[in-house]
C-alpha cells in the first residue's frame, strides 16, 4: 500500500472537541498559519452532514505540526475548546 496520497502520520494531528457546525475550510484557516497543510479530514455524519467532533490535520513538516499542536491545543472555536495531539498510527 502507500502512494502519494497516504497521510504522513509523523506530521498529522488529531483534533477533538470540534463543533458539529465546523467545516474543513474553518480548520484549514486555523492551522495553515503554522505551516503548509497538506490534508484536512473532518469526520462527518453521512445522514446529517454534520461534523462528528474530530478531524485530522496533516502538515508537510513535523516541526510545523508541533508548533500548531502547542498553540492550538486549548484554543476556543465554535463555543468549544479544541484538543490537539499527534495522531497515533492505526494498529
Backbone as ProteinMPNN parsed JSONL, in Angstrom:
{"seq_chain_A": "XXXXXXXXXXXXXXXXXXXXXXXXXXXXXXXXXXXXXXXXXXXXXXXXXXXXXXXXXXXXXXXXXXXXXXXXXXXXXXXXXXXXXXXXXXX", "coords_chain_A": {"N_chain_A": [[0.834, -1.18, 0.0], [0.305, 2.392, 0.033], [1.715, 5.202, -1.619], [1.289, 8.448, -3.152], [-0.826, 9.689, -1.86], [-1.104, 8.795, 0.686], [-1.356, 9.49, 4.141], [0.979, 11.289, 6.109], [1.793, 10.092, 9.008], [3.56, 11.012, 10.908], [3.459, 13.738, 10.819], [0.876, 14.432, 11.338], [-1.962, 15.694, 12.936], [-4.379, 15.003, 15.463], [-7.479, 16.259, 16.04], [-9.804, 17.011, 18.462], [-13.07, 17.498, 19.967], [-14.388, 19.146, 18.234], [-16.643, 21.447, 16.86], [-19.948, 20.569, 15.786], [-20.833, 22.095, 13.726], [-18.655, 22.875, 12.311], [-16.493, 23.322, 9.453], [-14.309, 21.966, 6.901], [-12.731, 23.996, 5.731], [-12.721, 25.946, 7.73], [-11.092, 24.778, 9.683], [-8.734, 24.462, 8.22], [-8.0, 27.16, 7.853], [-7.404, 27.902, 10.493], [-5.191, 26.259, 11.112], [-3.283, 26.536, 9.027], [-1.716, 28.768, 9.378], [0.508, 28.033, 10.707], [2.09, 26.565, 9.055], [2.557, 24.639, 5.982], [-0.338, 23.042, 5.194], [-1.233, 19.873, 4.249], [-3.386, 18.187, 4.139], [-6.766, 18.002, 5.179], [-8.999, 16.341, 7.125], [-12.197, 16.072, 8.031], [-14.308, 14.385, 10.006], [-17.557, 13.391, 9.168], [-21.068, 12.974, 9.748], [-22.877, 10.719, 7.845], [-25.599, 10.877, 7.303], [-26.62, 13.335, 8.362], [-24.705, 15.183, 7.639], [-23.282, 16.724, 9.343], [-20.432, 17.607, 11.359], [-18.605, 15.111, 13.163], [-17.153, 15.616, 15.405], [-14.415, 15.279, 15.435], [-11.189, 15.593, 13.809], [-8.529, 15.268, 11.366], [-5.444, 16.738, 10.76], [-2.996, 17.219, 8.442], [0.379, 18.072, 8.052], [3.03, 19.347, 5.989], [5.487, 19.47, 7.181], [6.878, 18.178, 10.139], [7.765, 19.783, 12.249], [6.268, 22.124, 11.96], [3.77, 21.06, 12.499], [4.123, 20.413, 15.171], [4.381, 22.97, 16.315], [1.807, 23.976, 15.789], [0.268, 22.17, 17.259], [1.06, 22.767, 19.879], [0.204, 25.449, 20.116], [-2.542, 25.504, 19.413], [-3.883, 23.608, 20.914], [-6.297, 23.691, 23.325], [-7.452, 25.938, 22.331], [-10.162, 28.119, 21.787], [-12.965, 27.457, 19.842], [-15.873, 27.782, 18.041], [-17.555, 27.762, 20.34], [-16.455, 25.726, 21.786], [-13.653, 24.03, 23.293], [-10.799, 23.25, 21.655], [-9.014, 20.189, 21.423], [-5.823, 19.047, 20.827], [-3.538, 16.745, 19.496], [-0.752, 14.677, 18.548], [-1.456, 12.422, 15.961], [-2.048, 8.949, 16.349], [-0.69, 6.042, 14.943], [-2.789, 3.795, 13.249], [-3.575, 0.509, 14.389]], "CA_chain_A": [[0.0, 0.0, 0.0], [1.099, 3.606, 0.057], [1.442, 6.119, -2.708], [1.431, 9.861, -2.8], [-1.965, 10.192, -1.102], [-1.096, 8.265, 2.048], [-1.027, 10.571, 5.057], [2.216, 11.162, 6.872], [1.372, 10.054, 10.407], [4.508, 11.734, 11.746], [3.128, 15.164, 10.779], [-0.581, 14.523, 11.366], [-2.554, 15.986, 14.236], [-5.769, 14.608, 15.715], [-8.168, 17.363, 16.702], [-11.079, 16.558, 19.019], [-13.97, 18.503, 20.529], [-14.693, 20.041, 17.117], [-18.071, 21.759, 16.76], [-20.653, 19.868, 14.705], [-21.07, 23.061, 12.652], [-17.366, 23.197, 11.689], [-16.224, 22.91, 8.074], [-12.884, 21.743, 6.654], [-12.056, 25.272, 5.478], [-12.521, 26.61, 9.027], [-9.928, 24.165, 10.313], [-7.564, 24.796, 7.402], [-7.625, 28.542, 8.163], [-6.812, 27.938, 11.826], [-3.921, 25.543, 11.186], [-2.29, 26.832, 7.995], [-0.811, 29.859, 9.773], [1.704, 27.422, 11.298], [2.869, 25.895, 8.017], [1.798, 24.105, 4.854], [-1.273, 21.955, 5.498], [-1.372, 19.055, 3.052], [-4.65, 17.455, 4.145], [-7.697, 18.203, 6.287], [-10.099, 15.382, 7.096], [-13.187, 16.321, 9.071], [-15.277, 13.288, 10.006], [-18.938, 13.879, 9.133], [-22.156, 12.014, 9.761], [-23.368, 10.53, 6.466], [-27.015, 11.241, 7.177], [-26.886, 14.745, 8.644], [-23.671, 16.024, 7.056], [-22.629, 17.498, 10.397], [-19.167, 17.074, 11.861], [-18.728, 14.152, 14.259], [-16.427, 16.077, 16.578], [-12.966, 15.106, 15.354], [-10.586, 15.83, 12.497], [-7.098, 15.038, 11.238], [-4.791, 17.791, 10.002], [-1.649, 16.793, 8.075], [1.317, 19.113, 7.656], [4.178, 18.904, 5.203], [6.64, 19.426, 8.067], [6.528, 17.81, 11.517], [8.023, 20.93, 13.121], [5.087, 22.995, 11.871], [2.691, 20.365, 13.208], [4.406, 20.54, 16.603], [4.028, 24.343, 16.7], [0.344, 24.077, 15.778], [-0.233, 21.372, 18.384], [1.32, 23.525, 21.104], [-0.545, 26.706, 20.15], [-3.99, 25.348, 19.192], [-4.474, 22.802, 21.989], [-6.933, 24.579, 24.283], [-7.98, 27.091, 21.594], [-11.616, 28.171, 21.724], [-13.503, 27.517, 18.486], [-17.258, 27.334, 17.967], [-18.055, 27.567, 21.709], [-15.82, 24.556, 22.384], [-12.204, 24.117, 23.446], [-10.181, 22.198, 20.848], [-7.94, 19.356, 21.959], [-4.952, 18.7, 19.707], [-2.411, 15.87, 19.813], [-0.284, 13.963, 17.372], [-2.243, 11.218, 15.646], [-1.364, 7.675, 16.561], [-0.861, 5.136, 13.815], [-3.793, 2.734, 13.465], [-2.942, -0.808, 14.51]], "C_chain_A": [[0.877, 1.241, 0.0], [0.718, 4.496, -1.098], [1.448, 7.543, -2.222], [0.281, 10.404, -1.973], [-2.035, 9.645, 0.316], [-0.69, 9.376, 3.011], [0.271, 10.255, 5.793], [1.846, 11.232, 8.346], [2.319, 10.824, 11.326], [4.188, 13.222, 11.81], [1.617, 15.384, 10.783], [-1.073, 14.72, 12.796], [-3.981, 15.472, 14.297], [-6.39, 15.722, 16.541], [-9.518, 16.848, 17.18], [-11.813, 17.734, 19.654], [-14.282, 19.586, 19.487], [-16.208, 20.232, 17.04], [-18.713, 21.005, 15.596], [-20.967, 20.798, 13.529], [-19.792, 23.411, 11.891], [-17.299, 22.666, 10.258], [-14.717, 22.753, 7.905], [-12.135, 23.052, 6.449], [-11.809, 26.052, 6.761], [-11.243, 26.091, 9.687], [-8.652, 24.489, 9.545], [-7.076, 26.214, 7.736], [-6.937, 28.656, 9.526], [-5.386, 27.374, 11.796], [-2.879, 25.995, 10.173], [-1.391, 28.023, 8.342], [0.472, 29.329, 10.404], [2.584, 26.72, 10.27], [1.956, 25.317, 6.952], [0.973, 22.894, 5.28], [-1.492, 21.177, 4.207], [-2.709, 18.331, 2.982], [-5.463, 17.833, 5.375], [-8.804, 17.173, 6.112], [-10.982, 15.662, 8.293], [-14.234, 15.217, 8.982], [-16.69, 13.863, 10.081], [-19.924, 12.721, 9.147], [-22.731, 11.916, 8.346], [-24.803, 10.994, 6.272], [-27.259, 12.738, 7.355], [-25.892, 15.693, 7.981], [-22.935, 16.876, 8.075], [-21.355, 16.801, 10.871], [-19.416, 16.16, 13.058], [-17.923, 14.541, 15.489], [-14.934, 15.848, 16.545], [-12.491, 15.292, 13.922], [-9.115, 15.439, 12.554], [-6.538, 16.118, 10.332], [-3.367, 17.325, 9.723], [-0.837, 17.98, 7.576], [2.426, 18.515, 6.798], [5.374, 18.665, 6.13], [6.213, 19.131, 9.507], [6.756, 18.967, 12.49], [6.863, 21.902, 13.122], [3.911, 22.383, 12.621], [2.88, 20.504, 14.714], [4.048, 21.937, 17.107], [2.512, 24.504, 16.794], [-0.256, 23.335, 16.96], [-0.092, 22.155, 19.685], [0.406, 24.739, 21.222], [-2.064, 26.525, 20.1], [-4.645, 24.469, 20.261], [-5.006, 23.764, 23.053], [-7.536, 25.827, 23.652], [-9.51, 27.014, 21.53], [-12.088, 28.348, 20.286], [-14.933, 26.979, 18.502], [-17.849, 26.982, 19.316], [-17.507, 26.313, 22.373], [-14.317, 24.792, 22.464], [-11.581, 22.942, 22.69], [-9.094, 21.471, 21.636], [-7.128, 18.869, 20.755], [-3.804, 17.838, 20.208], [-1.947, 15.221, 18.531], [-1.098, 12.695, 17.2], [-1.393, 9.989, 15.899], [-1.68, 6.77, 15.385], [-1.867, 4.049, 14.171], [-3.092, 1.392, 13.516], [-3.801, -1.864, 13.884]], "O_chain_A": [[2.101, 1.12, -0.032], [-0.44, 4.547, -1.511], [1.594, 7.811, -1.03], [0.402, 11.499, -1.424], [-2.941, 10.001, 1.07], [0.238, 10.13, 2.718], [0.596, 9.097, 6.055], [1.61, 12.318, 8.875], [1.918, 11.243, 12.411], [4.599, 13.901, 12.751], [1.133, 16.402, 10.29], [-0.666, 14.021, 13.723], [-4.704, 15.502, 13.301], [-5.887, 16.08, 17.606], [-10.291, 16.307, 16.39], [-11.251, 18.812, 19.848], [-14.419, 20.766, 19.81], [-16.962, 19.265, 17.146], [-18.093, 20.825, 14.547], [-21.328, 20.328, 12.45], [-19.842, 24.169, 10.922], [-17.963, 21.691, 9.907], [-13.938, 23.329, 8.664], [-11.017, 23.205, 6.942], [-10.799, 26.746, 6.877], [-10.424, 26.865, 10.182], [-7.612, 24.759, 10.145], [-5.874, 26.437, 7.884], [-5.99, 29.427, 9.682], [-4.479, 27.954, 12.393], [-1.685, 25.85, 10.434], [-0.397, 28.257, 7.655], [1.419, 30.087, 10.614], [3.706, 26.323, 10.585], [0.737, 25.482, 7.007], [1.514, 21.861, 5.674], [-1.888, 21.747, 3.191], [-3.131, 17.906, 1.907], [-4.922, 17.968, 6.473], [-9.468, 17.135, 5.076], [-10.558, 15.505, 9.438], [-14.962, 15.125, 7.994], [-16.99, 14.702, 10.931], [-19.651, 11.639, 8.628], [-23.034, 12.936, 7.727], [-25.172, 11.452, 5.191], [-28.013, 13.342, 6.592], [-26.193, 16.869, 7.781], [-22.061, 17.664, 7.713], [-21.224, 15.58, 10.792], [-20.316, 16.401, 13.862], [-18.001, 13.865, 16.514], [-14.238, 16.178, 17.505], [-13.256, 15.17, 12.964], [-8.531, 15.297, 13.629], [-7.086, 16.387, 9.263], [-2.608, 17.064, 10.656], [-1.315, 18.786, 6.777], [2.717, 17.322, 6.881], [6.179, 17.764, 5.891], [5.294, 19.763, 10.029], [6.01, 19.111, 13.459], [6.509, 22.449, 14.167], [3.153, 23.084, 13.29], [1.911, 20.692, 15.449], [3.481, 22.082, 18.189], [1.996, 25.087, 17.747], [-1.19, 23.825, 17.593], [-1.019, 22.197, 20.495], [-0.109, 25.029, 22.302], [-2.795, 27.32, 20.691], [-5.851, 24.579, 20.486], [-4.249, 24.557, 23.613], [-8.072, 26.682, 24.357], [-10.073, 25.955, 21.248], [-11.664, 29.275, 19.595], [-15.17, 25.849, 18.928], [-18.577, 25.995, 19.428], [-18.023, 25.878, 23.402], [-13.781, 25.659, 21.775], [-11.805, 21.782, 23.038], [-8.358, 22.077, 22.414], [-7.685, 18.345, 19.79], [-3.172, 18.154, 21.216], [-2.67, 15.215, 17.535], [-1.391, 11.987, 18.164], [-0.18, 9.993, 15.689], [-2.809, 6.742, 14.895], [-1.808, 3.459, 15.25], [-2.133, 1.155, 12.782], [-3.434, -3.04, 13.887]]}, "name": "protein", "num_of_chains": 1, "seq": "XXXXXXXXXXXXXXXXXXXXXXXXXXXXXXXXXXXXXXXXXXXXXXXXXXXXXXXXXXXXXXXXXXXXXXXXXXXXXXXXXXXXXXXXXXX"}
